[in-house]
mmCIF file of C-alpha atoms and ligand atoms in Angstrom:
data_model
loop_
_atom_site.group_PDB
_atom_site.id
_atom_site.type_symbol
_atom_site.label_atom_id
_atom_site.label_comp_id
_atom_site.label_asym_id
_atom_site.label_seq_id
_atom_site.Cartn_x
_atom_site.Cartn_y
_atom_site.Cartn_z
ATOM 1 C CA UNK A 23 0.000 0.000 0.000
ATOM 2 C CA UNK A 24 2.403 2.688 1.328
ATOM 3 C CA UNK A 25 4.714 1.686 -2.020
ATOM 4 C CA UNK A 26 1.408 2.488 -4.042
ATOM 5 C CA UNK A 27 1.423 5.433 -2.764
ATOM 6 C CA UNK A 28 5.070 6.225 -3.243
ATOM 7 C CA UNK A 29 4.787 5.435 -6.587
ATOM 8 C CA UNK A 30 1.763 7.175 -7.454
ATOM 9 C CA UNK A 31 3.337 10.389 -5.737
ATOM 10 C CA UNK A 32 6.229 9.912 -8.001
ATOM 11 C CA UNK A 33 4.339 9.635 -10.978
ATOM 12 C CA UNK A 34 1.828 12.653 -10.006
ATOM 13 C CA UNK A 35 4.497 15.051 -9.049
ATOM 14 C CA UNK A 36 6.503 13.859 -12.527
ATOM 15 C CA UNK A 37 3.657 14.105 -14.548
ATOM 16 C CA UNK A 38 2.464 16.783 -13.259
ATOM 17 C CA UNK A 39 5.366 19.648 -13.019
ATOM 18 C CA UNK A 40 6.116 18.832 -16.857
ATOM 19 C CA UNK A 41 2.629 18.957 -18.028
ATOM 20 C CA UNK A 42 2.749 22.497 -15.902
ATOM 21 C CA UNK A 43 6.110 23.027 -18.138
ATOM 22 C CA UNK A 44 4.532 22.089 -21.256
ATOM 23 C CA UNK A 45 1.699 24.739 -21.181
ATOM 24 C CA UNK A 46 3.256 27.454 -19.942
ATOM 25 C CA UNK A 47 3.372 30.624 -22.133
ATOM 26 C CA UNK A 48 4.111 34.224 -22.029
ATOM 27 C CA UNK A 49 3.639 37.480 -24.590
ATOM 28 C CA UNK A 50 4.886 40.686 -24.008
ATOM 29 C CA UNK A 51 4.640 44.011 -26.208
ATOM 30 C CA UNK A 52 5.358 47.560 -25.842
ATOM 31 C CA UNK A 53 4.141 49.945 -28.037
ATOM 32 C CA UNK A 54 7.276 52.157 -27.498
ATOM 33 C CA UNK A 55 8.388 54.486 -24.542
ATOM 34 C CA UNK A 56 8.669 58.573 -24.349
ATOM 35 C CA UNK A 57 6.808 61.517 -23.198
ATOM 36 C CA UNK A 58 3.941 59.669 -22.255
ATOM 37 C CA UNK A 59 1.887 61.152 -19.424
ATOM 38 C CA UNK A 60 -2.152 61.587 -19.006
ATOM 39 C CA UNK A 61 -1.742 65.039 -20.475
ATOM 40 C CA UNK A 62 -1.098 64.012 -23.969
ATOM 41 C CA UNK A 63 -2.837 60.360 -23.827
ATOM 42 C CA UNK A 64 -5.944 61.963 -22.498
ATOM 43 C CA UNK A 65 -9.005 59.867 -20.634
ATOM 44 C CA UNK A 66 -10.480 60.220 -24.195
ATOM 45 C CA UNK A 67 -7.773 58.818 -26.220
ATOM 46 C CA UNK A 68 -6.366 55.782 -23.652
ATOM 47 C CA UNK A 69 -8.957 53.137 -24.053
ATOM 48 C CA UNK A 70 -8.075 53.777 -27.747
ATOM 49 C CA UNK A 71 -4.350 52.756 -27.010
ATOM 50 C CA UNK A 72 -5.520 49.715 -24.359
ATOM 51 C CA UNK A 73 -7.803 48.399 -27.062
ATOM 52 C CA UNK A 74 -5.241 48.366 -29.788
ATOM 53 C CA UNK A 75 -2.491 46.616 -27.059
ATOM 54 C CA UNK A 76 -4.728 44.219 -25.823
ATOM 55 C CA UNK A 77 -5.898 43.333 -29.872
ATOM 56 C CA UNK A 78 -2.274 42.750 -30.232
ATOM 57 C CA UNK A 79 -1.994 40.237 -27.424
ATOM 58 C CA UNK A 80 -5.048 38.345 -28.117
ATOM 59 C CA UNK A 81 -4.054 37.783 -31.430
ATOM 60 C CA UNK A 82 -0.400 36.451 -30.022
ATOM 61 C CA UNK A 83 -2.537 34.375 -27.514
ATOM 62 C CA UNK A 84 -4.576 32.909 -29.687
ATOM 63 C CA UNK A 85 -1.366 31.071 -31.560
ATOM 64 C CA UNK A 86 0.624 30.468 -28.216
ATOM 65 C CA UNK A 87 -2.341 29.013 -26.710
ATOM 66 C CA UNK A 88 -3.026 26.304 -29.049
ATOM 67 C CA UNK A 89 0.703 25.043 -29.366
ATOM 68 C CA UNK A 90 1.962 27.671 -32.060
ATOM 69 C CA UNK A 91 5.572 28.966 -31.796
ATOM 70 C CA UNK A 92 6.760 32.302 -30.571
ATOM 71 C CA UNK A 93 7.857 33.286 -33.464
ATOM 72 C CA UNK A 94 4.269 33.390 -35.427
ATOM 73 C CA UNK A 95 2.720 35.133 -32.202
ATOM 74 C CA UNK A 96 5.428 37.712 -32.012
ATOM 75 C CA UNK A 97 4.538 38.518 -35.667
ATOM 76 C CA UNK A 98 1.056 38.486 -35.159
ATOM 77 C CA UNK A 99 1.475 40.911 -32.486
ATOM 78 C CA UNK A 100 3.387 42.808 -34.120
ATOM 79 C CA UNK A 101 1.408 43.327 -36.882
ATOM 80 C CA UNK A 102 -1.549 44.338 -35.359
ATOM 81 C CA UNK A 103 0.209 47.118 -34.471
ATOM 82 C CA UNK A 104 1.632 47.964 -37.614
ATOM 83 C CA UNK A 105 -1.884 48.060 -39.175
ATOM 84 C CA UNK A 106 -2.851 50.820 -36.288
ATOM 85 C CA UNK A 107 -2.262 54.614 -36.528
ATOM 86 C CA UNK A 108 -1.745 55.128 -32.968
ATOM 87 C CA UNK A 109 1.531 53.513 -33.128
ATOM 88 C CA UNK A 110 4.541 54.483 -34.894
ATOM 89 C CA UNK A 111 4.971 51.551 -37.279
ATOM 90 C CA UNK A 112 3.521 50.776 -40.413
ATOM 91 C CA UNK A 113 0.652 52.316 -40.846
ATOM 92 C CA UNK A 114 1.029 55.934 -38.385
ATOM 93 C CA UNK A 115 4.697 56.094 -39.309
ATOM 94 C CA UNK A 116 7.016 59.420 -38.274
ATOM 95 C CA UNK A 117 8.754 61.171 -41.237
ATOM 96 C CA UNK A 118 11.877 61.646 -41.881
ATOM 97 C CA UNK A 119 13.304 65.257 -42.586
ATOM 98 C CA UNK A 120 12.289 65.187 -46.005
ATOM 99 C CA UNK A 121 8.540 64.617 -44.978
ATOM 100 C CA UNK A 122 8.335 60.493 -45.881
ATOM 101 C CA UNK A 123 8.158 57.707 -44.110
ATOM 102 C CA UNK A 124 10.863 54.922 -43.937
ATOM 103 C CA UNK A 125 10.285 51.959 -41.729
ATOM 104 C CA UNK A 126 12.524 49.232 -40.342
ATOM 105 C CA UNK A 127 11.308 45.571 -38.862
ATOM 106 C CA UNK A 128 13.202 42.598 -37.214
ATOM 107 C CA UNK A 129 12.912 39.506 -35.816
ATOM 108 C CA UNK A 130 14.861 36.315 -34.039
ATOM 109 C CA UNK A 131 13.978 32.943 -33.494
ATOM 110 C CA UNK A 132 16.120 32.268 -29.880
ATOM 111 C CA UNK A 133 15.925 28.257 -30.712
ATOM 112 C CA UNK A 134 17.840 28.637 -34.312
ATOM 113 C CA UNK A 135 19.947 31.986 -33.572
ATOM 114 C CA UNK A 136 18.280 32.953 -36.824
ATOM 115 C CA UNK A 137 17.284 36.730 -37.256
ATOM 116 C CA UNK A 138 15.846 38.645 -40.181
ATOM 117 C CA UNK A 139 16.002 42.371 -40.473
ATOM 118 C CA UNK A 140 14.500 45.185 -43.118
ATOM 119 C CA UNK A 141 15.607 48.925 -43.552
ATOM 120 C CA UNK A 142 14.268 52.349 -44.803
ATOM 121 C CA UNK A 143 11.291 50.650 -46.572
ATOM 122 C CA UNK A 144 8.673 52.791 -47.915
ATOM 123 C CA UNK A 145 6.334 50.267 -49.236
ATOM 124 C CA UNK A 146 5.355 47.386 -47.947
ATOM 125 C CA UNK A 147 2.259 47.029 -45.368
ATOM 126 C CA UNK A 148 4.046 45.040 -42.714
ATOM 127 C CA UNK A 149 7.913 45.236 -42.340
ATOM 128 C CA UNK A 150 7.884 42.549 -39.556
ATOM 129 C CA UNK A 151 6.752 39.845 -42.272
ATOM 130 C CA UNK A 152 9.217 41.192 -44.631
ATOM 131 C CA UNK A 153 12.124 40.974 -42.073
ATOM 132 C CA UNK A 154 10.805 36.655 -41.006
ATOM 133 C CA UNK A 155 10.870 36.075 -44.797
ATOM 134 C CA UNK A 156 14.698 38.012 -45.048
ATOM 135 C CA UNK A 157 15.284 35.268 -42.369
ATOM 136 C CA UNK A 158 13.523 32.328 -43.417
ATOM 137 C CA UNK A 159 13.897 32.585 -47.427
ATOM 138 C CA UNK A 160 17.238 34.258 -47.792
ATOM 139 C CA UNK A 161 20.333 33.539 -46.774
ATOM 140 C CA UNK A 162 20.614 37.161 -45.425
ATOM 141 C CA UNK A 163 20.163 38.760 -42.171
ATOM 142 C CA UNK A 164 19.151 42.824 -43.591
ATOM 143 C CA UNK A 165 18.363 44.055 -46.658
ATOM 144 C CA UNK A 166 17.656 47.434 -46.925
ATOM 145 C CA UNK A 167 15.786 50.333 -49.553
ATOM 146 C CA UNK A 168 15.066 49.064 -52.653
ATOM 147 C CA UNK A 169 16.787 45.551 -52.427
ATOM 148 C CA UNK A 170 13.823 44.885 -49.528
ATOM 149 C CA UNK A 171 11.370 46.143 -51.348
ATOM 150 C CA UNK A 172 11.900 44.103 -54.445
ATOM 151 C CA UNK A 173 12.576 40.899 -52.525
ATOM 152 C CA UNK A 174 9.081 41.600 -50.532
ATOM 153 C CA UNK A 175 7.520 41.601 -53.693
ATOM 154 C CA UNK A 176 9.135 38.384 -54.745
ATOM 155 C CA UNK A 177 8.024 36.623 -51.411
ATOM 156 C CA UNK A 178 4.239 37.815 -52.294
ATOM 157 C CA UNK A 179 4.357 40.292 -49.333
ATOM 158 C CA UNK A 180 1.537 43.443 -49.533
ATOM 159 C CA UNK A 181 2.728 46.067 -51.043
ATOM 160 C CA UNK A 182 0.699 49.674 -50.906
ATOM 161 C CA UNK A 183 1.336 52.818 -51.851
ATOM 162 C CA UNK A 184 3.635 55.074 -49.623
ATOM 163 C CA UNK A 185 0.736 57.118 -49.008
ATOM 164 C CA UNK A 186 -0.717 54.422 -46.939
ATOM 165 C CA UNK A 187 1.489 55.246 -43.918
ATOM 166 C CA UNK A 188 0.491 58.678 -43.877
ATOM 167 C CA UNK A 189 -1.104 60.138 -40.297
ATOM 168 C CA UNK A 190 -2.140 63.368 -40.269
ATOM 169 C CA UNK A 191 -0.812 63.789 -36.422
ATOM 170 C CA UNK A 192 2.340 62.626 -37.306
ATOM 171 C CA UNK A 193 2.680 65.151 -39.946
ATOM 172 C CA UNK A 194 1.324 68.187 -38.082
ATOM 173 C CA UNK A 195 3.962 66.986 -35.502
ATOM 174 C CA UNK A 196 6.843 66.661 -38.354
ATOM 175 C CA UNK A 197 5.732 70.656 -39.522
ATOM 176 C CA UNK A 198 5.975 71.795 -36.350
ATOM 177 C CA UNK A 199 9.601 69.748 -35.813
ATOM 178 C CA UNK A 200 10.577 71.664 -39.211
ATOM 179 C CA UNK A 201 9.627 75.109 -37.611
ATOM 180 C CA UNK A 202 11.502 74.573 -34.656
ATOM 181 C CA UNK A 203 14.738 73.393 -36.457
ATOM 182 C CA UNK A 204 14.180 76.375 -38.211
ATOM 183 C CA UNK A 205 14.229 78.829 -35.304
ATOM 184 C CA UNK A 206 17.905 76.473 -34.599
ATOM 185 C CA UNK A 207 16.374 74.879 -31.367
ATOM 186 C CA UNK A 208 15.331 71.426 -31.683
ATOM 187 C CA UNK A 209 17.514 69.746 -34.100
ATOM 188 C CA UNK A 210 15.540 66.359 -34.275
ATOM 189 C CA UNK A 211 18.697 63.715 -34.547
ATOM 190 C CA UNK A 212 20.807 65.766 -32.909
ATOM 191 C CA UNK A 213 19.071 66.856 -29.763
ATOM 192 C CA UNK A 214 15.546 64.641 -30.403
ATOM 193 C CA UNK A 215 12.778 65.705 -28.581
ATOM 194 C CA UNK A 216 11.205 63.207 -25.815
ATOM 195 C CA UNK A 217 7.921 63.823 -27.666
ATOM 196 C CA UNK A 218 9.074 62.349 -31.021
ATOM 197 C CA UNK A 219 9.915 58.973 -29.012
ATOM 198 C CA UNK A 220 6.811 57.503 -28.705
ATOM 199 C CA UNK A 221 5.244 54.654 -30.220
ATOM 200 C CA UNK A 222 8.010 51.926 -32.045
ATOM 201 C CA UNK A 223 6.255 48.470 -31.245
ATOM 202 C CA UNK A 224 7.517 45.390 -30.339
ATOM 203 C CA UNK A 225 7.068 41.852 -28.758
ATOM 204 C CA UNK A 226 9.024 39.180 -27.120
ATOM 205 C CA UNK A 227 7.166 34.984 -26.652
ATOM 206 C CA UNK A 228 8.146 32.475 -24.439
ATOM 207 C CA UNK A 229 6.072 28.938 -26.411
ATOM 208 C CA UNK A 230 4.763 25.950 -25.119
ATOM 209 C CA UNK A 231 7.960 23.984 -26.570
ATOM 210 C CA UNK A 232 10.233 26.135 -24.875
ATOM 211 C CA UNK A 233 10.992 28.705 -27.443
ATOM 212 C CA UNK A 234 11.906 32.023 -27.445
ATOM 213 C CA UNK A 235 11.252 34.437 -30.557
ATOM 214 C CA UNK A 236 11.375 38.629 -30.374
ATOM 215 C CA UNK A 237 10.284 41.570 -32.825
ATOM 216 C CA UNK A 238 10.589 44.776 -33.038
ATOM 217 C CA UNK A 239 9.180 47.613 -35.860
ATOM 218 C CA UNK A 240 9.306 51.344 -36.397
ATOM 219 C CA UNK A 241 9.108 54.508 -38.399
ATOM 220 C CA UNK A 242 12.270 55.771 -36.324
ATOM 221 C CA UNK A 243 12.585 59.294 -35.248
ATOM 222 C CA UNK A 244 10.721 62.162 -36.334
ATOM 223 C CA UNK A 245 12.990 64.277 -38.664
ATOM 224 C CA UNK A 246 15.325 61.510 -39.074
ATOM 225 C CA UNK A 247 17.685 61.714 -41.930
ATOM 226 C CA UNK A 248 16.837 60.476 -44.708
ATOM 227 C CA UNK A 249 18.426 56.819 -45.301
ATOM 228 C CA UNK A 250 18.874 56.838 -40.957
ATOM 229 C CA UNK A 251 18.984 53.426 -39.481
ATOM 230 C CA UNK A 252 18.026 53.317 -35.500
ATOM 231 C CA UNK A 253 18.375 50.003 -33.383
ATOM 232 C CA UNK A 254 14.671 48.400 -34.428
ATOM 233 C CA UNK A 255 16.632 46.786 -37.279
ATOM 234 C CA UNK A 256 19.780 46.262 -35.790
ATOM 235 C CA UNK A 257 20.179 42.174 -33.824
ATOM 236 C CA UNK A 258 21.670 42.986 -30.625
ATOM 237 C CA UNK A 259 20.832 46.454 -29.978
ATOM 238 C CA UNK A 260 17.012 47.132 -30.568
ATOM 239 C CA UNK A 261 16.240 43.189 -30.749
ATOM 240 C CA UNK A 262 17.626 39.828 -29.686
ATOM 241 C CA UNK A 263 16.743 36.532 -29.109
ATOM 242 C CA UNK A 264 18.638 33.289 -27.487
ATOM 243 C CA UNK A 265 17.103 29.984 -25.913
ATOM 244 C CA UNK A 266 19.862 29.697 -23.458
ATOM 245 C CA UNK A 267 18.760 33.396 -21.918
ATOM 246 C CA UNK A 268 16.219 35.608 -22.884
ATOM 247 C CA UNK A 269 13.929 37.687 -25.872
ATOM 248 C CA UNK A 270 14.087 41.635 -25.813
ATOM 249 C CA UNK A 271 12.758 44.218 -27.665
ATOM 250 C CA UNK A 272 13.843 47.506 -26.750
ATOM 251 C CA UNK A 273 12.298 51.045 -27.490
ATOM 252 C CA UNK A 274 14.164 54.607 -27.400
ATOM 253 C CA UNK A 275 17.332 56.655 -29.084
ATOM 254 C CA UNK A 276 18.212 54.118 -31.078
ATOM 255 C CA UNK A 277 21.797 56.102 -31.949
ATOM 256 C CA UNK A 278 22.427 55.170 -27.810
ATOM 257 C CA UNK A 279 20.904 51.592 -28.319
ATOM 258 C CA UNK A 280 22.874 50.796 -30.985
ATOM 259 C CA UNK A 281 26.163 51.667 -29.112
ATOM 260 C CA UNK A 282 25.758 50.472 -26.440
ATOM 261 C CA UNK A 283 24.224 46.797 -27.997
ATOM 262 C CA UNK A 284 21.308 47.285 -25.242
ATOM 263 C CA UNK A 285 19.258 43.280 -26.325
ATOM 264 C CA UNK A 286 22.287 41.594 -26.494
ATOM 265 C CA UNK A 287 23.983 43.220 -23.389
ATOM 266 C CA UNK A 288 20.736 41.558 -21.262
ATOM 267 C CA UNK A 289 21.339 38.327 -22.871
ATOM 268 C CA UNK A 290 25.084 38.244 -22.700
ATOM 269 C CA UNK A 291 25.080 39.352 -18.530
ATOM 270 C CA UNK A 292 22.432 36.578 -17.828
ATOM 271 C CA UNK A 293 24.280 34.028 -19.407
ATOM 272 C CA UNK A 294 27.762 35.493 -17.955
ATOM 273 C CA UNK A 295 27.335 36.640 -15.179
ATOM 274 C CA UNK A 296 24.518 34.573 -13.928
ATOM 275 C CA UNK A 297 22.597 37.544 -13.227
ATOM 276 C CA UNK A 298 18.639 37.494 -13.420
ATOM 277 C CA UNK A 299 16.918 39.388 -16.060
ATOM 278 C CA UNK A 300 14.595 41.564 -13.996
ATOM 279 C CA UNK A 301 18.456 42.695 -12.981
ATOM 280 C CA UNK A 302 20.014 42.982 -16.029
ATOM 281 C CA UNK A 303 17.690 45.058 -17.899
ATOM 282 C CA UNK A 304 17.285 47.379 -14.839
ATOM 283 C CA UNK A 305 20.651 47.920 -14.729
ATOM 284 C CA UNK A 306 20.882 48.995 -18.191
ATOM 285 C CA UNK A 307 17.923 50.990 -18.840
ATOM 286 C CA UNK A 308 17.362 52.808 -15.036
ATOM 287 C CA UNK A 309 21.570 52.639 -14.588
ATOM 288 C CA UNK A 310 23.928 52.668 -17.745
ATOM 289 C CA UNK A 311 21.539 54.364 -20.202
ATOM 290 C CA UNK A 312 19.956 56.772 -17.370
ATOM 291 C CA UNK A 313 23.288 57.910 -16.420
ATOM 292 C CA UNK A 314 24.031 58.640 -20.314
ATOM 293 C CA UNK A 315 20.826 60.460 -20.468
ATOM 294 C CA UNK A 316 19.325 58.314 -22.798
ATOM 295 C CA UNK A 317 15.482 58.009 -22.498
ATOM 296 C CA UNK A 318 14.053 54.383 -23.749
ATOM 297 C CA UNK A 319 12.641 51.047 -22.195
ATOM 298 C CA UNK A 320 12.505 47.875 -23.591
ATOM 299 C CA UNK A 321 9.841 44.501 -22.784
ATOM 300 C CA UNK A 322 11.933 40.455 -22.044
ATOM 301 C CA UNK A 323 11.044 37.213 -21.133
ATOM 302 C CA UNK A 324 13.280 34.730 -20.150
ATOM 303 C CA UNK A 325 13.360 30.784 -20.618
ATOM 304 C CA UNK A 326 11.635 30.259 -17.476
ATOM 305 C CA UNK A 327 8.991 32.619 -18.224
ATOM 306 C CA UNK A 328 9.917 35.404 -16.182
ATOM 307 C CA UNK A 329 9.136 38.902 -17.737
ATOM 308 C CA UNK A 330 10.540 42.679 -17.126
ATOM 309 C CA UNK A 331 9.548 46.077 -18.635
ATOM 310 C CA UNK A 332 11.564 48.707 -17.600
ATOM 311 C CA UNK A 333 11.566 52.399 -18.712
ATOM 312 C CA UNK A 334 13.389 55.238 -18.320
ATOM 313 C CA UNK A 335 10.252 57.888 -19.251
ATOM 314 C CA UNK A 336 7.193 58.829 -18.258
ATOM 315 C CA UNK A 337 5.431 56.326 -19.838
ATOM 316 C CA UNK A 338 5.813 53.140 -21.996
ATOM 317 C CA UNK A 339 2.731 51.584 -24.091
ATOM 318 C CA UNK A 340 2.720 48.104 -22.789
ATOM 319 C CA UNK A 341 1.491 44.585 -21.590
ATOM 320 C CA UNK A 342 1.847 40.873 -21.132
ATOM 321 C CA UNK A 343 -0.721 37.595 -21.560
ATOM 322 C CA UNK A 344 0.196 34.312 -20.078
ATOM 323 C CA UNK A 345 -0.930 30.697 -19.345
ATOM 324 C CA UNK A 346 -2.182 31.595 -15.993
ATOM 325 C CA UNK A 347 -4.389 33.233 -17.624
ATOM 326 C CA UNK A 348 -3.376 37.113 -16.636
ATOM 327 C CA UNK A 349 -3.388 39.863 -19.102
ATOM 328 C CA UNK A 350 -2.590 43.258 -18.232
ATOM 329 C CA UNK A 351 -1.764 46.492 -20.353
ATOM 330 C CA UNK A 352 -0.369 49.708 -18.899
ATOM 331 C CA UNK A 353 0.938 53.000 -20.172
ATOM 332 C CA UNK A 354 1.878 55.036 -17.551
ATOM 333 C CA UNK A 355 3.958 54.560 -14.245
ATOM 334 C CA UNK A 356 1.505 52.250 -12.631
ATOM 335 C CA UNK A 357 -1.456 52.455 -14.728
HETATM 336 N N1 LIG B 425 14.407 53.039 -31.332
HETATM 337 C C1 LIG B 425 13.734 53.720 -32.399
HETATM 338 C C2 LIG B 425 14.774 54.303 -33.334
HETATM 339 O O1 LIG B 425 15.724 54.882 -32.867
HETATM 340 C C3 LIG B 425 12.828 54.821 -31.926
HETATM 341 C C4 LIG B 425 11.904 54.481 -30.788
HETATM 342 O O2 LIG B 425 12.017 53.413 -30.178
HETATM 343 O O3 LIG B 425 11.013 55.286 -30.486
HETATM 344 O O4 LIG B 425 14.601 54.213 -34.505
#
């Protein structure tokens, strides 16, 4: 009897922890960080911005849920925010000093180390599908201008007129950027203002099999350059992805992310330095980068499930779903 009961304990507590293991999921998203307080997303306008962040993580769910990878629900979240105007991505776009919009997408699969990355695009409806086909029908990792386009086209991707990404906001915002430059105060690249940070989108999965996946799309900064790359597109700085540690997608002055190789830095101090990830991306984002001056956030998960979302600014669009069945979305401090 008591050996029945040994044996059934065994098998129960077996059993049981890795059928827990093999149903546990987690999505994360931002839709990017800045300037964001109740004054400019007004009572009116946030249920606007929760609806559109909470679309995005349903439609992740909804693949992680029934056994899909991370990858396809970090897409899939993605792109839901691409197709919205309230986001700067896709559709809702910022322009770039010569008043067009130029957009740049990527993606990693943490099980392969694959990654797949687009650049200054004008024309194609959702970047993030154009950088998973760069890295899952090309031997590439980033193709940029032209060279994306036409390959996008090739793969059967949407392609729309420029014009689609147009936002009236976003221009009325880009005029007034282009008075301002021209009184010689805010220069845009050179001294960007807070309120031009806002709205990059991103996601990072944790699937049922164990996999980690991240993405990560923009429109840049307002008055960028024209032909100006940020982080977004850039493995290791604005995205990364790596079974053995974590998924991040990072939001901010992508100049700062990109030298100081924010997603990767996460990664490489959890799997050096054995520290945990709620650590590790505090450190850089409310130590290293707030002690540059550099305002920006960024959303992981690790391969336990664990997830972080520290800013730097008033505010940062985003929220998590998981297999416990909690989803939350927040865009303030605490709210
Ligand atoms: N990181 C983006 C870039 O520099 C901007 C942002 O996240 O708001 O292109």
């Amino acid at each position: 009897m008591k050996k029945t009961i040994v044996i059934l304990t065994f098998i129960f507590i077996v059993f049981g922890l890795s059928g827990q293991q093999d149903s546990l999921y987690v999505l994360v998203i931002h839709g990017g960080a800045g300037n964001i307080t109740p004054e400019r997303i007004t009572k009116d306008v946030k249920p606007a911005y929760v609806a559109k962040l909470t679309e995005s993580l349903q439609a992740g769910e909804e693949i992680l849920k029934n056994g899909g990878t991370s990858l396809d629900a970090v897409e899939a979240a993605v792109r839901v925010l691409e197709d919205s105007p309230l986001f700067n991505a896709g559709r809702g776009a910022v322009f770039t000093i010569d008043g067009n919009n130029e957009l740049d997408a990527s993606i990693m699969c943490g099980k392969e180390i694959n990654s797949g990355a687009v650049a200054s695009i004008t024309n194609v409806k959702n970047p993030i599908s154009a950088a998973r086909k760069v890295m899952e029908e090309s031997p590439h990792v980033l193709l940029i201008g032209k060279g994306a386009e036409r390959f996008s086209y090739e793969k059967g991707l949407e392609i729309v007129d420029p014009s689609y990404f147009f936002d009236q906001e976003r221009w009325d915002n880009y005029r007034e950027l282009l008075k301002r430059q021209r009184k010689g105060g805010d220069t845009g690249m050179n001294d960007p203002s807070p309120d031009d940070m806002m709205g990059t989108v991103g996601a990072v999965a944790l699937d049922i099999h164990g996999n980690l996946a991240a993405a990560t799309s923009t429109g840049g900064m307002s008055g960028k350059q024209f032909g100006r790359v940020g982080d977004s597109p850039i493995i290791g700085a604005g995205t990364y992805a790596n079974n053995k540690s974590c998924a991040v997608s990072a939001t901010g002055h992508g100049e700062y992310f990109i030298r100081n190789v924010v997603a990767y830095d996460i990664s490489a101090r959890m799997k050096y330095k054995g520290t945990s990830l709620d650590e590790a991306a505090n450190y850089i984002i409310n130590d290293k980068l707030k002690g540059l001056n550099v305002n920006g956030g960024l959303i992981s998960v690790d391969k336990e499930g664990n997830i972080t979302m520290p800013f730097n600014t008033s505010g940062m669009h985003r929220g998590f779903v998981n297999s416990e069945g909690q989803l939350e979305v927040k865009i303030f401090g605490d709210e």
